[in-house]
């Protein structure tokens, strides 16, 4: 059984480890502890109730007026394709809508996954310039090969 809840400080090491595993494969950007602490309120975690292990994470980052990014999605490989990633995204969308977010976007290498949740592919140019602020720190900048997707 999996419980979905907001992240707490006690989760930071596990969130870091989960993201670092995928970052080492080049499918996600690493998130240092400092960034995780600063953005902890953005995170939802999936916790296996029996073991208290964090098996999935995701975050919602407010970017602009009524616009937010679904980011940092990672599900433990041993728990993949069980609907955990989808459940995290749905919780993030619910949270965003409660704040009045009208449009969600994501930059991803997994369009199939986000497609099942109603996201559709768009051009990067259609997103506000503001969203590229953090991209300057990305090792891939300016040759971003992620796919931009939105959900209105
Ligand atoms: C992408 C990721 C978060 C998906 O998590 P998940 O819990 O396995 O996803 P779900 O079980 O909710 O998948 C829902 C649907 O999305 C699609 N999907 C998920 N992973 C997929 C994959 N690797 N290839 C193709 N379709 C996929 C499928 O249609 C799936 O439904 P199905 O299993 O009934 O066919 C997870 O694979 C992951 O952590 N990947 C590595 C890190 C990463 O790429 N993060 C995203 C960066 S934006």
Coordinates of N, CA and C and ligand atoms in Angstrom, one line a residue:
X1 N 0.8 -1.2 0.0 CA 0.0 0.0 0.0 C 0.9 1.2 0.0
X2 N 0.4 2.2 -0.8 CA 1.2 3.4 -0.9 C 0.4 4.6 -0.4
X3 N 1.1 5.5 0.3 CA 0.5 6.7 0.8 C 1.1 7.9 0.1
X4 N 0.3 8.8 -0.3 CA 0.8 10.0 -1.0 C 0.6 11.2 0.0
X5 N 1.7 11.9 0.2 CA 1.7 13.0 1.1 C 2.7 14.1 0.8
X6 N 2.6 15.2 1.4 CA 3.6 16.3 1.3 C 4.9 15.8 1.9
X7 N 6.0 16.3 1.3 CA 7.3 15.9 1.8 C 7.6 16.6 3.1
X8 N 8.5 16.0 3.9 CA 8.9 16.6 5.2 C 10.5 16.6 5.1
X9 N 11.1 17.3 6.1 CA 12.5 17.3 6.2 C 13.2 15.9 6.3
X10 N 12.4 15.0 6.9 CA 13.0 13.7 7.1 C 13.1 12.9 5.8
X11 N 12.4 13.4 4.8 CA 12.4 12.7 3.5 C 13.6 13.2 2.5
X12 N 14.2 14.2 2.9 CA 15.2 14.9 1.9 C 16.3 13.9 1.4
X13 N 16.9 13.1 2.3 CA 17.9 12.2 1.9 C 17.4 11.2 0.9
X14 N 16.2 10.7 1.1 CA 15.7 9.7 0.2 C 15.3 10.3 -1.2
X15 N 14.7 11.6 -1.1 CA 14.4 12.3 -2.3 C 15.7 12.5 -3.1
X16 N 16.7 12.9 -2.4 CA 18.0 13.2 -3.1 C 18.5 11.9 -3.8
X17 N 18.4 10.8 -3.1 CA 19.0 9.5 -3.6 C 18.2 9.1 -4.8
X18 N 16.9 9.2 -4.8 CA 16.0 8.8 -5.9 C 16.4 9.6 -7.1
X19 N 16.5 10.9 -7.0 CA 16.8 11.8 -8.1 C 18.2 11.6 -8.6
X20 N 19.1 11.4 -7.6 CA 20.5 11.2 -8.0 C 20.7 10.0 -8.9
X21 N 20.0 8.9 -8.5 CA 20.1 7.7 -9.3 C 19.7 7.9 -10.8
X22 N 18.7 8.6 -11.0 CA 18.3 8.9 -12.4 C 19.2 10.0 -13.0
X23 N 19.7 10.9 -12.2 CA 20.6 11.9 -12.7 C 21.9 11.3 -13.3
X24 N 22.3 10.2 -12.6 CA 23.6 9.6 -13.0 C 23.4 8.9 -14.3
X25 N 22.1 8.6 -14.7 CA 21.8 8.0 -16.0 C 21.5 9.1 -17.1
X26 N 21.6 10.3 -16.6 CA 21.4 11.4 -17.6 C 19.9 11.7 -17.9
X27 N 19.0 11.1 -17.2 CA 17.5 11.4 -17.5 C 16.9 12.4 -16.7
X28 N 17.6 12.9 -15.6 CA 17.1 14.0 -14.8 C 18.3 14.8 -14.4
X29 N 18.0 16.0 -14.0 CA 19.1 16.9 -13.4 C 19.3 16.6 -12.0
X30 N 20.5 16.6 -11.5 CA 20.7 16.3 -10.0 C 20.1 17.5 -9.2
X31 N 19.7 17.2 -8.0 CA 19.2 18.3 -7.1 C 20.0 18.2 -5.9
X32 N 20.8 19.3 -5.6 CA 21.6 19.3 -4.4 C 20.7 19.4 -3.2
X33 N 21.2 19.0 -2.0 CA 20.4 19.1 -0.8 C 19.9 20.5 -0.6
X34 N 20.8 21.5 -0.9 CA 20.4 22.9 -0.6 C 19.1 23.3 -1.4
X35 N 19.0 22.8 -2.7 CA 17.8 23.1 -3.5 C 16.6 22.3 -2.9
X36 N 16.8 21.1 -2.5 CA 15.7 20.3 -2.0 C 15.1 21.0 -0.7
X37 N 16.0 21.5 0.1 CA 15.5 22.1 1.3 C 14.7 23.4 1.0
X38 N 15.2 24.1 0.0 CA 14.6 25.4 -0.4 C 13.2 25.2 -1.0
X39 N 13.1 24.0 -1.7 CA 11.9 23.8 -2.5 C 11.0 22.7 -1.9
X40 N 11.3 22.3 -0.7 CA 10.7 21.1 -0.1 C 9.1 21.2 -0.1
X41 N 8.6 22.4 0.1 CA 7.2 22.6 0.1 C 6.5 22.2 -1.3
X42 N 7.3 22.2 -2.3 CA 6.8 21.9 -3.6 C 6.6 20.4 -3.8
X43 N 7.2 19.6 -3.0 CA 7.2 18.1 -3.2 C 6.1 17.3 -2.6
X44 N 5.6 16.3 -3.4 CA 4.8 15.3 -2.9 C 5.6 14.0 -3.0
X45 N 5.4 13.1 -2.0 CA 6.1 11.9 -2.0 C 5.1 10.7 -2.0
X46 N 5.6 9.6 -2.5 CA 4.8 8.3 -2.4 C 5.6 7.5 -1.4
X47 N 4.9 7.1 -0.3 CA 5.6 6.3 0.7 C 5.0 4.9 0.8
X48 N 5.8 3.9 0.7 CA 5.3 2.5 1.0 C 5.0 2.4 2.4
X49 N 3.7 2.1 2.8 CA 3.3 2.2 4.2 C 4.0 1.2 5.0
X50 N 4.2 0.0 4.5 CA 4.8 -1.1 5.3 C 6.2 -0.8 5.7
X51 N 7.0 -0.2 4.8 CA 8.4 0.0 5.0 C 8.8 1.4 5.3
X52 N 7.9 2.3 5.1 CA 8.1 3.8 5.2 C 9.1 4.3 4.2
X53 N 9.4 3.5 3.2 CA 10.3 3.9 2.1 C 9.7 4.8 1.1
X54 N 10.5 5.9 0.7 CA 10.0 6.8 -0.3 C 10.2 6.1 -1.7
X55 N 9.2 5.9 -2.4 CA 9.3 5.1 -3.7 C 9.0 6.0 -4.9
X56 N 8.5 7.2 -4.6 CA 8.3 8.1 -5.7 C 8.2 9.6 -5.2
X57 N 8.6 10.5 -6.1 CA 8.6 11.9 -5.8 C 8.2 12.8 -7.0
X58 N 7.7 13.9 -6.7 CA 7.4 14.9 -7.8 C 7.1 16.2 -7.2
X59 N 7.3 17.3 -8.0 CA 7.1 18.6 -7.4 C 6.3 19.5 -8.4
X60 N 5.7 20.5 -7.8 CA 5.0 21.5 -8.6 C 5.6 22.9 -8.3
X61 N 6.1 23.5 -9.3 CA 6.8 24.8 -9.2 C 6.0 25.9 -9.8
X62 N 5.5 26.9 -9.0 CA 4.8 28.0 -9.5 C 5.7 28.9 -10.3
X63 N 5.3 29.2 -11.6 CA 6.3 29.9 -12.4 C 5.8 31.3 -12.8
X64 N 4.6 31.5 -13.1 CA 4.1 32.7 -13.6 C 2.6 32.8 -13.2
X65 N 1.9 33.8 -13.6 CA 0.5 34.0 -13.3 C -0.3 32.8 -13.7
X66 N -0.9 32.0 -12.7 CA -1.7 30.9 -13.0 C -1.0 29.8 -13.8
X67 N 0.3 29.8 -13.7 CA 1.1 28.8 -14.5 C 2.1 28.1 -13.6
X68 N 2.1 26.8 -13.7 CA 3.0 26.0 -12.9 C 3.7 24.8 -13.6
X69 N 4.8 24.4 -13.2 CA 5.6 23.4 -13.8 C 5.6 22.1 -12.9
X70 N 5.2 21.0 -13.6 CA 5.4 19.7 -12.9 C 6.8 19.2 -13.2
X71 N 7.6 19.0 -12.1 CA 9.0 18.7 -12.3 C 9.5 17.7 -11.3
X72 N 10.7 17.3 -11.5 CA 11.4 16.3 -10.5 C 10.6 15.1 -10.3
X73 N 9.9 14.5 -11.4 CA 9.2 13.3 -11.2 C 10.2 12.1 -11.2
X74 N 10.1 11.3 -10.2 CA 11.0 10.1 -10.2 C 10.3 9.0 -9.4
X75 N 10.2 7.8 -9.9 CA 9.6 6.7 -9.2 C 10.7 5.6 -9.2
X76 N 10.9 5.0 -8.1 CA 11.8 3.9 -7.9 C 11.6 2.8 -8.9
X77 N 12.6 2.4 -9.6 CA 12.5 1.4 -10.7 C 11.8 0.2 -10.3
X78 N 11.9 -0.2 -9.0 CA 11.3 -1.5 -8.5 C 9.8 -1.3 -8.4
X79 N 9.3 0.0 -8.5 CA 7.9 0.3 -8.3 C 7.3 0.9 -9.5
X80 N 8.0 0.8 -10.7 CA 7.4 1.5 -11.9 C 6.2 0.7 -12.5
X81 N 5.5 1.5 -13.3 CA 4.3 1.0 -14.0 C 3.2 0.4 -13.0
X82 N 3.1 1.0 -11.9 CA 2.1 0.7 -10.9 C 1.1 1.8 -10.7
X83 N 1.3 2.9 -11.5 CA 0.4 4.0 -11.3 C 0.9 5.0 -10.3
X84 N 2.1 4.8 -9.7 CA 2.5 5.7 -8.7 C 2.9 7.1 -9.2
X85 N 3.6 7.2 -10.4 CA 3.9 8.4 -11.0 C 2.6 9.2 -11.3
X86 N 1.7 8.5 -11.9 CA 0.4 9.2 -12.2 C -0.3 9.7 -11.0
X87 N -0.3 9.0 -9.9 CA -1.0 9.4 -8.7 C -0.3 10.7 -8.1
X88 N 1.0 10.7 -8.3 CA 1.8 11.9 -7.8 C 1.4 13.1 -8.6
X89 N 1.4 12.9 -9.9 CA 1.0 14.1 -10.8 C -0.4 14.6 -10.5
X90 N -1.3 13.6 -10.3 CA -2.7 14.0 -10.0 C -2.8 14.8 -8.7
X91 N -2.0 14.4 -7.8 CA -2.0 15.1 -6.5 C -1.4 16.5 -6.7
X92 N -0.4 16.6 -7.5 CA 0.2 18.0 -7.8 C -0.8 18.9 -8.5
X93 N -1.5 18.3 -9.5 CA -2.5 19.1 -10.2 C -3.6 19.6 -9.3
X94 N -4.0 18.7 -8.5 CA -5.1 19.0 -7.5 C -4.7 20.2 -6.6
X95 N -3.4 20.1 -6.2 CA -2.9 21.1 -5.3 C -2.8 22.5 -6.1
X96 N -2.3 22.4 -7.3 CA -2.2 23.6 -8.2 C -3.5 24.2 -8.4
X97 N -4.5 23.4 -8.7 CA -5.8 23.9 -9.0 C -6.4 24.7 -7.8
X98 N -6.1 24.1 -6.6 CA -6.6 24.8 -5.4 C -6.0 26.2 -5.3
X99 N -4.9 26.4 -5.9 CA -4.2 27.7 -5.8 C -4.7 28.6 -7.0
X100 N -5.5 28.0 -7.9 CA -5.9 28.8 -9.1 C -5.0 28.6 -10.3
X101 N -4.2 27.6 -10.3 CA -3.4 27.4 -11.5 C -4.3 26.9 -12.7
X102 N -4.1 27.6 -13.8 CA -5.0 27.3 -15.0 C -4.2 26.5 -16.0
X103 N -2.9 26.6 -16.0 CA -2.1 25.9 -17.0 C -0.9 25.3 -16.4
X104 N -0.7 24.0 -16.7 CA 0.5 23.3 -16.2 C 1.4 23.0 -17.4
X105 N 2.7 22.9 -17.1 CA 3.6 22.5 -18.2 C 4.7 21.6 -17.6
X106 N 5.4 20.9 -18.5 CA 6.5 20.1 -18.0 C 7.5 20.0 -19.2
X107 N 8.7 19.8 -18.8 CA 9.8 19.6 -19.8 C 10.3 18.2 -19.5
X108 N 10.2 17.3 -20.5 CA 10.3 15.9 -20.2 C 11.0 15.1 -21.3
X109 N 11.5 13.9 -20.9 CA 12.0 12.9 -21.9 C 11.0 11.8 -21.9
X110 N 9.8 11.9 -21.2 CA 8.8 10.9 -21.1 C 7.5 11.4 -21.5
X111 N 7.4 11.8 -22.8 CA 6.1 12.3 -23.3 C 4.9 11.2 -23.2
X112 N 5.3 9.9 -23.3 CA 4.2 8.9 -23.2 C 3.6 8.9 -21.8
X113 N 4.4 9.1 -20.8 CA 3.9 9.1 -19.4 C 2.9 10.3 -19.3
X114 N 3.4 11.5 -19.6 CA 2.6 12.7 -19.4 C 1.4 12.8 -20.4
X115 N 1.5 12.1 -21.5 CA 0.4 12.0 -22.5 C -0.8 11.3 -21.8
X116 N -0.5 10.3 -21.1 CA -1.6 9.5 -20.4 C -2.3 10.4 -19.4
X117 N -1.7 11.5 -19.0 CA -2.3 12.3 -18.0 C -3.0 13.6 -18.6
X118 N -3.0 13.6 -20.0 CA -3.7 14.7 -20.7 C -2.8 15.8 -21.2
X119 N -1.5 15.7 -20.9 CA -0.6 16.7 -21.4 C -0.4 16.5 -22.9
X120 N -0.3 17.7 -23.6 CA 0.0 17.6 -25.0 C 1.3 18.4 -25.4
X121 N 1.9 17.9 -26.4 CA 3.2 18.5 -26.8 C 3.0 19.9 -27.3
X122 N 3.9 20.8 -27.0 CA 3.9 22.2 -27.5 C 5.3 22.6 -27.8
X123 N 5.4 23.8 -28.4 CA 6.8 24.3 -28.7 C 7.3 25.0 -27.4
X124 N 8.6 24.9 -27.3 CA 9.2 25.6 -26.1 C 9.0 27.1 -26.2
X125 N 9.0 27.6 -27.4 CA 8.8 29.1 -27.6 C 7.4 29.6 -27.1
X126 N 6.5 28.6 -27.0 CA 5.1 29.1 -26.5 C 5.1 29.3 -25.0
X127 N 6.1 28.9 -24.3 CA 6.1 29.1 -22.9 C 6.8 30.4 -22.5
X128 N 6.4 31.1 -21.4 CA 7.0 32.4 -21.1 C 8.5 32.3 -20.9
X129 N 9.2 33.3 -21.3 CA 10.7 33.4 -21.1 C 11.1 33.1 -19.7
X130 N 10.3 33.5 -18.8 CA 10.6 33.4 -17.4 C 11.0 32.0 -17.0
X131 N 10.4 31.0 -17.7 CA 10.7 29.6 -17.3 C 12.1 29.2 -17.6
X132 N 12.8 30.0 -18.4 CA 14.2 29.5 -18.8 C 15.3 30.0 -17.8
X133 N 14.8 30.8 -16.8 CA 15.8 31.4 -15.8 C 16.7 30.3 -15.3
X134 N 16.1 29.2 -14.8 CA 16.9 28.1 -14.2 C 17.6 27.3 -15.2
X135 N 17.2 27.4 -16.4 CA 17.9 26.5 -17.4 C 19.4 26.9 -17.7
X136 N 19.7 28.2 -17.3 CA 21.0 28.7 -17.5 C 22.0 27.8 -16.7
X137 N 21.5 27.2 -15.6 CA 22.4 26.4 -14.7 C 22.5 25.0 -15.2
X138 N 21.7 24.6 -16.3 CA 21.6 23.2 -16.8 C 22.9 22.9 -17.6
X139 N 23.5 21.8 -17.4 CA 24.7 21.4 -18.2 C 24.4 21.4 -19.7
X140 N 23.1 21.1 -20.1 CA 22.7 21.0 -21.5 C 22.4 22.4 -22.1
X141 N 22.3 23.4 -21.3 CA 22.0 24.7 -21.9 C 23.0 25.2 -22.9
X142 N 22.7 25.7 -24.1 CA 21.3 26.0 -24.6 C 20.7 24.9 -25.4
X143 N 21.3 23.8 -25.5 CA 20.9 22.7 -26.4 C 19.9 21.8 -25.6
X144 N 18.8 22.3 -25.3 CA 17.8 21.5 -24.5 C 17.1 20.5 -25.4
X145 N 17.1 19.2 -25.0 CA 16.5 18.2 -25.9 C 15.2 17.7 -25.2
X146 N 14.7 18.4 -24.2 CA 13.5 17.9 -23.5 C 12.3 18.3 -24.3
X147 N 11.2 17.6 -24.1 CA 10.0 17.9 -24.9 C 9.1 18.7 -23.9
X148 N 8.6 19.8 -24.5 CA 7.7 20.7 -23.7 C 6.2 20.2 -23.9
X149 N 5.5 20.1 -22.8 CA 4.1 19.6 -22.8 C 3.3 20.5 -21.9
X150 N 2.0 20.7 -22.3 CA 1.2 21.5 -21.4 C -0.2 20.8 -21.1
X151 N -0.8 21.3 -20.1 CA -2.2 20.8 -19.7 C -2.9 22.0 -19.3
X152 N -4.0 22.4 -20.0 CA -4.8 23.6 -19.6 C -6.0 23.2 -18.8
Ligands
LIG1 C1 8.4 8.6 -15.8 C2 8.1 7.9 -14.4 C3 7.9 9.0 -13.4 C4 6.7 7.2 -14.5 O1 6.4 6.7 -13.3 P1 5.5 5.4 -13.1 O2 5.0 5.3 -11.7 O3 6.2 4.2 -13.7 O4 4.3 5.7 -14.1 P2 2.8 5.1 -14.2 O5 2.8 3.7 -13.6 O6 1.9 6.1 -13.4 O7 2.5 5.1 -15.7 C5 1.3 5.5 -16.3 C6 1.3 5.3 -17.7 O8 2.3 6.2 -18.3 C7 2.9 5.5 -19.5 N1 4.3 5.2 -19.2 C8 4.9 5.2 -17.9 N2 6.3 4.9 -18.1 C9 6.4 4.7 -19.4 C10 7.6 4.3 -20.2 N3 8.8 4.2 -19.6 N4 7.4 4.2 -21.5 C11 6.2 4.3 -22.1 N5 5.1 4.7 -21.4 C12 5.2 4.9 -20.1 C13 2.1 4.2 -19.6 O9 1.1 4.4 -20.5 C14 1.6 3.9 -18.2 O10 0.5 3.2 -18.1 P3 0.6 1.5 -18.2 O11 1.7 1.1 -17.2 O12 -0.8 1.1 -17.8 O13 0.9 1.2 -19.6 C15 9.1 6.9 -14.0 O14 9.3 6.0 -15.0 C16 10.5 7.5 -13.7 O15 10.8 7.9 -12.6 N6 11.4 7.6 -14.8 C17 12.7 8.1 -14.6 C18 12.8 9.5 -14.3 C19 12.2 10.3 -15.4 O16 12.3 10.1 -16.5 N7 11.4 11.3 -14.9 C20 10.6 12.2 -15.7 C21 11.4 13.3 -16.1 S1 10.3 14.6 -16.4

